[in-house]
């Protein structure tokens, strides 16, 4: 029976023939993608392939020109309060940490639950401390972002998203602004989230992460999904010449 139930479950995120232009540039070309509950989808591809734009359309940081985006079967609202409600349910972690510079780490994590979800402050603070412990920065709670390393700030950004109890998390190049020694401390937190069943869409250059953690690799080039498959299929037997060329180009790095 369980199999039947899951097969009828709506995707958490669905892009249906999505198109997006910047002026004459066609950055997303008829992109369709479904992400199931608990699935980790890693989006890779050369620079300028539309990966980040794809990620940013999912919570409407970028508008689209055609097609539909559905969250749990419901079309993404255009604007206003309904859109804010959907955004609260889809966490997003960017390249830049986007923390409030003059607020403590604890305040950064509790603001959303208190102001958006209406949670009592004491309760929000207790949960924030638990999340900061989970990402390994609880002892930094009273500091401001500038006092933390980039890796620590990015882990705070992840805790801040988790505090909103999201249905899914979007990661747009979360490690690309970090020094090499800090990359793993952020990826380790993401690996743990994946293990705990968080639905995740991750745009990244970290191929080891894609190979180890993803359920599915989506390869984009020129604004299109060229191919997708399990990590083993994609990395060991890429079907398209574009994917083979891309994998060859990164082997030396």
CSV table of C-alpha atoms in Angstrom, one decimal:
chain,number,residue,atom,x,y,z
A,1,UNK,CA,0.0,0.0,0.0
A,2,UNK,CA,2.8,2.4,0.9
A,3,UNK,CA,4.0,2.4,-2.7
A,4,UNK,CA,0.6,3.5,-4.0
A,5,UNK,CA,0.4,6.4,-1.5
A,6,UNK,CA,3.8,7.8,-2.4
A,7,UNK,CA,3.0,7.5,-6.1
A,8,UNK,CA,0.0,9.8,-5.7
A,9,UNK,CA,1.8,12.2,-3.5
A,10,UNK,CA,2.1,15.6,-5.2
A,11,UNK,CA,5.7,16.8,-5.8
A,12,UNK,CA,6.8,19.4,-3.3
A,13,UNK,CA,8.2,21.5,-6.2
A,14,UNK,CA,7.1,21.3,-9.8
A,15,UNK,CA,8.3,23.5,-12.7
A,16,UNK,CA,6.1,23.0,-15.8
A,17,UNK,CA,7.5,24.4,-19.1
A,18,UNK,CA,9.1,27.4,-17.4
A,19,UNK,CA,10.5,30.1,-19.6
A,20,UNK,CA,12.5,33.2,-18.5
A,21,UNK,CA,14.1,36.0,-20.5
A,22,UNK,CA,16.5,38.8,-19.5
A,23,UNK,CA,15.9,41.1,-22.5
A,24,UNK,CA,17.0,39.1,-25.6
A,25,UNK,CA,18.7,36.5,-23.5
A,26,UNK,CA,16.5,33.3,-23.1
A,27,UNK,CA,17.9,32.1,-19.7
A,28,UNK,CA,15.3,29.3,-19.0
A,29,UNK,CA,14.0,27.4,-22.0
A,30,UNK,CA,11.0,25.3,-21.4
A,31,UNK,CA,12.3,23.8,-18.2
A,32,UNK,CA,10.2,21.1,-16.5
A,33,UNK,CA,11.3,19.5,-13.2
A,34,UNK,CA,9.6,17.7,-10.4
A,35,UNK,CA,11.1,17.3,-6.9
A,36,UNK,CA,9.5,14.8,-4.6
A,37,UNK,CA,9.2,15.0,-0.8
A,38,UNK,CA,12.5,14.1,0.8
A,39,UNK,CA,14.4,14.1,-2.5
A,40,UNK,CA,17.8,15.8,-2.9
A,41,UNK,CA,18.2,17.2,-6.4
A,42,UNK,CA,21.6,18.7,-7.3
A,43,UNK,CA,21.7,21.1,-10.3
A,44,UNK,CA,25.0,21.4,-12.1
A,45,UNK,CA,26.3,22.8,-15.3
A,46,UNK,CA,28.6,25.4,-16.8
A,47,UNK,CA,28.4,29.1,-15.8
A,48,UNK,CA,25.6,30.9,-17.4
A,49,UNK,CA,23.5,27.8,-17.9
A,50,UNK,CA,20.5,29.1,-15.9
A,51,UNK,CA,21.1,27.1,-12.7
A,52,UNK,CA,20.8,30.0,-10.3
A,53,UNK,CA,17.9,31.5,-12.1
A,54,UNK,CA,16.1,28.2,-11.9
A,55,UNK,CA,16.7,28.2,-8.2
A,56,UNK,CA,15.5,31.8,-7.7
A,57,UNK,CA,12.3,31.3,-9.7
A,58,UNK,CA,11.1,28.6,-7.3
A,59,UNK,CA,10.4,31.2,-4.6
A,60,UNK,CA,9.8,33.9,-7.1
A,61,UNK,CA,12.9,36.0,-6.4
A,62,UNK,CA,12.9,35.9,-10.2
A,63,UNK,CA,9.6,36.2,-12.1
A,64,UNK,CA,8.9,33.9,-15.1
A,65,UNK,CA,7.6,34.7,-18.6
A,66,UNK,CA,5.9,31.4,-19.3
A,67,UNK,CA,4.9,28.1,-17.8
A,68,UNK,CA,4.0,27.4,-14.2
A,69,UNK,CA,5.6,26.7,-10.8
A,70,UNK,CA,3.7,24.7,-8.3
A,71,UNK,CA,4.4,24.1,-4.6
A,72,UNK,CA,2.6,21.0,-3.4
A,73,UNK,CA,0.3,21.2,-6.4
A,74,UNK,CA,-0.7,24.8,-5.9
A,75,UNK,CA,0.5,27.5,-8.3
A,76,UNK,CA,3.1,29.9,-6.9
A,77,UNK,CA,1.2,33.2,-6.0
A,78,UNK,CA,2.2,36.3,-7.9
A,79,UNK,CA,2.8,38.6,-5.0
A,80,UNK,CA,1.6,39.9,-1.6
A,81,UNK,CA,0.7,37.9,1.5
A,82,UNK,CA,0.2,34.6,-0.2
A,83,UNK,CA,3.6,34.8,-1.8
A,84,UNK,CA,5.2,35.7,1.6
A,85,UNK,CA,3.5,32.6,3.1
A,86,UNK,CA,5.0,30.3,0.4
A,87,UNK,CA,8.4,31.9,0.8
A,88,UNK,CA,8.3,31.2,4.5
A,89,UNK,CA,7.8,27.5,3.6
A,90,UNK,CA,10.7,27.3,1.2
A,91,UNK,CA,14.0,28.1,2.8
A,92,UNK,CA,16.7,29.6,0.7
A,93,UNK,CA,20.5,29.8,1.3
A,94,UNK,CA,22.5,32.0,-1.1
A,95,UNK,CA,26.1,32.5,-1.9
A,96,UNK,CA,26.2,35.6,0.2
A,97,UNK,CA,24.9,34.9,3.7
A,98,UNK,CA,22.4,37.8,3.9
A,99,UNK,CA,22.4,38.0,7.7
A,100,UNK,CA,21.4,41.2,9.4
A,101,UNK,CA,24.8,42.8,10.2
A,102,UNK,CA,23.7,44.7,13.4
A,103,UNK,CA,21.7,41.9,15.0
A,104,UNK,CA,23.2,39.0,17.1
A,105,UNK,CA,23.3,35.5,15.6
A,106,UNK,CA,20.5,34.5,18.0
A,107,UNK,CA,18.3,37.4,16.8
A,108,UNK,CA,19.0,36.6,13.2
A,109,UNK,CA,17.6,33.1,13.7
A,110,UNK,CA,14.6,34.1,15.9
A,111,UNK,CA,13.4,37.1,13.8
A,112,UNK,CA,11.4,35.0,11.2
A,113,UNK,CA,9.7,32.7,13.7
A,114,UNK,CA,8.7,35.6,15.9
A,115,UNK,CA,7.7,38.2,13.3
A,116,UNK,CA,6.4,36.0,10.5
A,117,UNK,CA,5.2,32.9,12.3
A,118,UNK,CA,4.1,34.7,15.4
A,119,UNK,CA,6.0,32.4,17.8
A,120,UNK,CA,6.6,33.5,21.4
A,121,UNK,CA,10.1,34.8,21.7
A,122,UNK,CA,11.2,32.5,24.5
A,123,UNK,CA,10.1,29.5,22.5
A,124,UNK,CA,11.7,30.8,19.3
A,125,UNK,CA,15.0,31.4,21.2
A,126,UNK,CA,15.0,27.9,22.7
A,127,UNK,CA,14.5,26.4,19.2
A,128,UNK,CA,17.1,28.8,17.7
A,129,UNK,CA,19.7,27.7,20.2
A,130,UNK,CA,18.9,24.0,19.4
A,131,UNK,CA,19.4,24.7,15.7
A,132,UNK,CA,22.6,26.7,16.3
A,133,UNK,CA,23.8,23.6,18.2
A,134,UNK,CA,22.8,21.4,15.4
A,135,UNK,CA,24.9,23.4,12.9
A,136,UNK,CA,27.8,23.8,15.4
A,137,UNK,CA,27.7,27.5,16.2
A,138,UNK,CA,25.7,27.7,19.4
A,139,UNK,CA,28.7,29.3,21.3
A,140,UNK,CA,28.5,32.2,18.8
A,141,UNK,CA,24.9,33.1,19.6
A,142,UNK,CA,25.6,36.5,21.1
A,143,UNK,CA,28.1,37.7,18.5
A,144,UNK,CA,27.2,39.7,15.4
A,145,UNK,CA,27.9,38.2,11.9
A,146,UNK,CA,31.1,40.1,11.2
A,147,UNK,CA,32.7,38.3,14.2
A,148,UNK,CA,32.1,34.9,12.6
A,149,UNK,CA,34.0,33.2,9.7
A,150,UNK,CA,32.3,32.8,6.4
A,151,UNK,CA,31.7,29.1,7.1
A,152,UNK,CA,30.1,29.9,10.4
A,153,UNK,CA,27.9,32.6,8.9
A,154,UNK,CA,26.7,30.2,6.2
A,155,UNK,CA,25.8,27.7,8.9
A,156,UNK,CA,23.8,30.4,10.7
A,157,UNK,CA,22.0,31.1,7.4
A,158,UNK,CA,21.0,27.5,7.2
A,159,UNK,CA,19.8,27.5,10.8
A,160,UNK,CA,17.8,30.6,10.1
A,161,UNK,CA,16.1,28.9,7.2
A,162,UNK,CA,15.4,25.8,9.3
A,163,UNK,CA,13.8,27.9,12.1
A,164,UNK,CA,10.9,28.5,9.7
A,165,UNK,CA,10.2,24.8,9.4
A,166,UNK,CA,10.4,24.8,5.7
A,167,UNK,CA,8.9,22.1,3.4
A,168,UNK,CA,11.9,22.4,1.2
A,169,UNK,CA,15.3,24.1,1.1
A,170,UNK,CA,16.9,25.8,-1.9
A,171,UNK,CA,20.7,26.2,-1.9
A,172,UNK,CA,22.2,28.5,-4.6
A,173,UNK,CA,26.0,28.0,-4.7
A,174,UNK,CA,26.1,28.0,-0.9
A,175,UNK,CA,29.9,27.3,-0.7
A,176,UNK,CA,31.2,29.3,-3.6
A,177,UNK,CA,32.1,32.4,-1.6
A,178,UNK,CA,33.9,30.4,1.1
A,179,UNK,CA,37.6,29.7,1.6
A,180,UNK,CA,38.4,26.1,0.8
A,181,UNK,CA,38.8,25.0,4.4
A,182,UNK,CA,35.3,26.2,5.3
A,183,UNK,CA,33.5,24.4,2.5
A,184,UNK,CA,33.3,21.1,4.2
A,185,UNK,CA,31.9,22.5,7.4
A,186,UNK,CA,28.9,23.8,5.4
A,187,UNK,CA,28.6,20.7,3.2
A,188,UNK,CA,28.6,18.5,6.3
A,189,UNK,CA,25.5,20.3,7.7
A,190,UNK,CA,23.8,19.9,4.3
A,191,UNK,CA,24.7,16.1,4.2
A,192,UNK,CA,23.1,15.8,7.7
A,193,UNK,CA,19.9,17.6,6.5
A,194,UNK,CA,19.7,15.3,3.5
A,195,UNK,CA,20.0,12.3,5.8
A,196,UNK,CA,17.2,13.6,7.9
A,197,UNK,CA,14.9,13.7,4.9
A,198,UNK,CA,14.8,17.4,4.0
A,199,UNK,CA,13.6,18.1,0.5
A,200,UNK,CA,16.5,20.0,-1.2
A,201,UNK,CA,17.4,21.6,-4.5
A,202,UNK,CA,21.1,22.4,-4.5
A,203,UNK,CA,22.9,24.4,-7.2
A,204,UNK,CA,26.6,23.7,-6.7
A,205,UNK,CA,30.1,23.1,-8.2
A,206,UNK,CA,30.9,20.5,-5.5
A,207,UNK,CA,30.8,17.3,-7.5
A,208,UNK,CA,31.7,15.1,-4.6
A,209,UNK,CA,28.6,16.4,-2.8
A,210,UNK,CA,26.5,15.8,-5.9
A,211,UNK,CA,27.9,12.3,-6.2
A,212,UNK,CA,27.6,11.3,-2.5
A,213,UNK,CA,24.4,13.0,-1.4
A,214,UNK,CA,22.0,13.6,-4.3
A,215,UNK,CA,19.2,11.3,-5.3
A,216,UNK,CA,19.2,12.9,-8.7
A,217,UNK,CA,21.6,15.1,-10.7
A,218,UNK,CA,20.1,17.6,-13.1
A,219,UNK,CA,22.6,18.8,-15.8
A,220,UNK,CA,21.8,22.2,-17.4
A,221,UNK,CA,23.4,24.0,-20.3
A,222,UNK,CA,22.1,27.0,-22.3
A,223,UNK,CA,19.0,27.4,-20.1
A,224,UNK,CA,17.8,23.8,-20.7
A,225,UNK,CA,17.9,20.6,-18.7
A,226,UNK,CA,20.1,18.5,-21.0
A,227,UNK,CA,19.9,15.3,-18.9
A,228,UNK,CA,19.1,14.0,-15.5
A,229,UNK,CA,19.7,10.8,-13.7
A,230,UNK,CA,21.1,9.1,-10.6
A,231,UNK,CA,24.6,10.2,-9.6
A,232,UNK,CA,26.0,6.9,-10.7
A,233,UNK,CA,24.3,7.1,-14.1
A,234,UNK,CA,25.3,10.7,-14.7
A,235,UNK,CA,28.9,10.7,-13.5
A,236,UNK,CA,29.8,7.3,-14.8
A,237,UNK,CA,27.7,7.1,-18.0
A,238,UNK,CA,26.7,10.6,-19.2
A,239,UNK,CA,24.4,10.4,-22.2
A,240,UNK,CA,25.0,13.7,-23.9
A,241,UNK,CA,28.2,15.2,-25.4
A,242,UNK,CA,27.5,18.4,-23.5
A,243,UNK,CA,27.6,16.5,-20.2
A,244,UNK,CA,30.7,14.5,-21.2
A,245,UNK,CA,32.5,17.8,-22.2
A,246,UNK,CA,31.5,19.4,-18.9
A,247,UNK,CA,32.7,16.5,-16.8
A,248,UNK,CA,36.0,16.4,-18.7
A,249,UNK,CA,36.5,20.1,-18.1
A,250,UNK,CA,36.2,19.7,-14.3
A,251,UNK,CA,38.2,16.5,-13.9
A,252,UNK,CA,41.4,18.5,-13.6
A,253,UNK,CA,40.1,20.7,-10.8
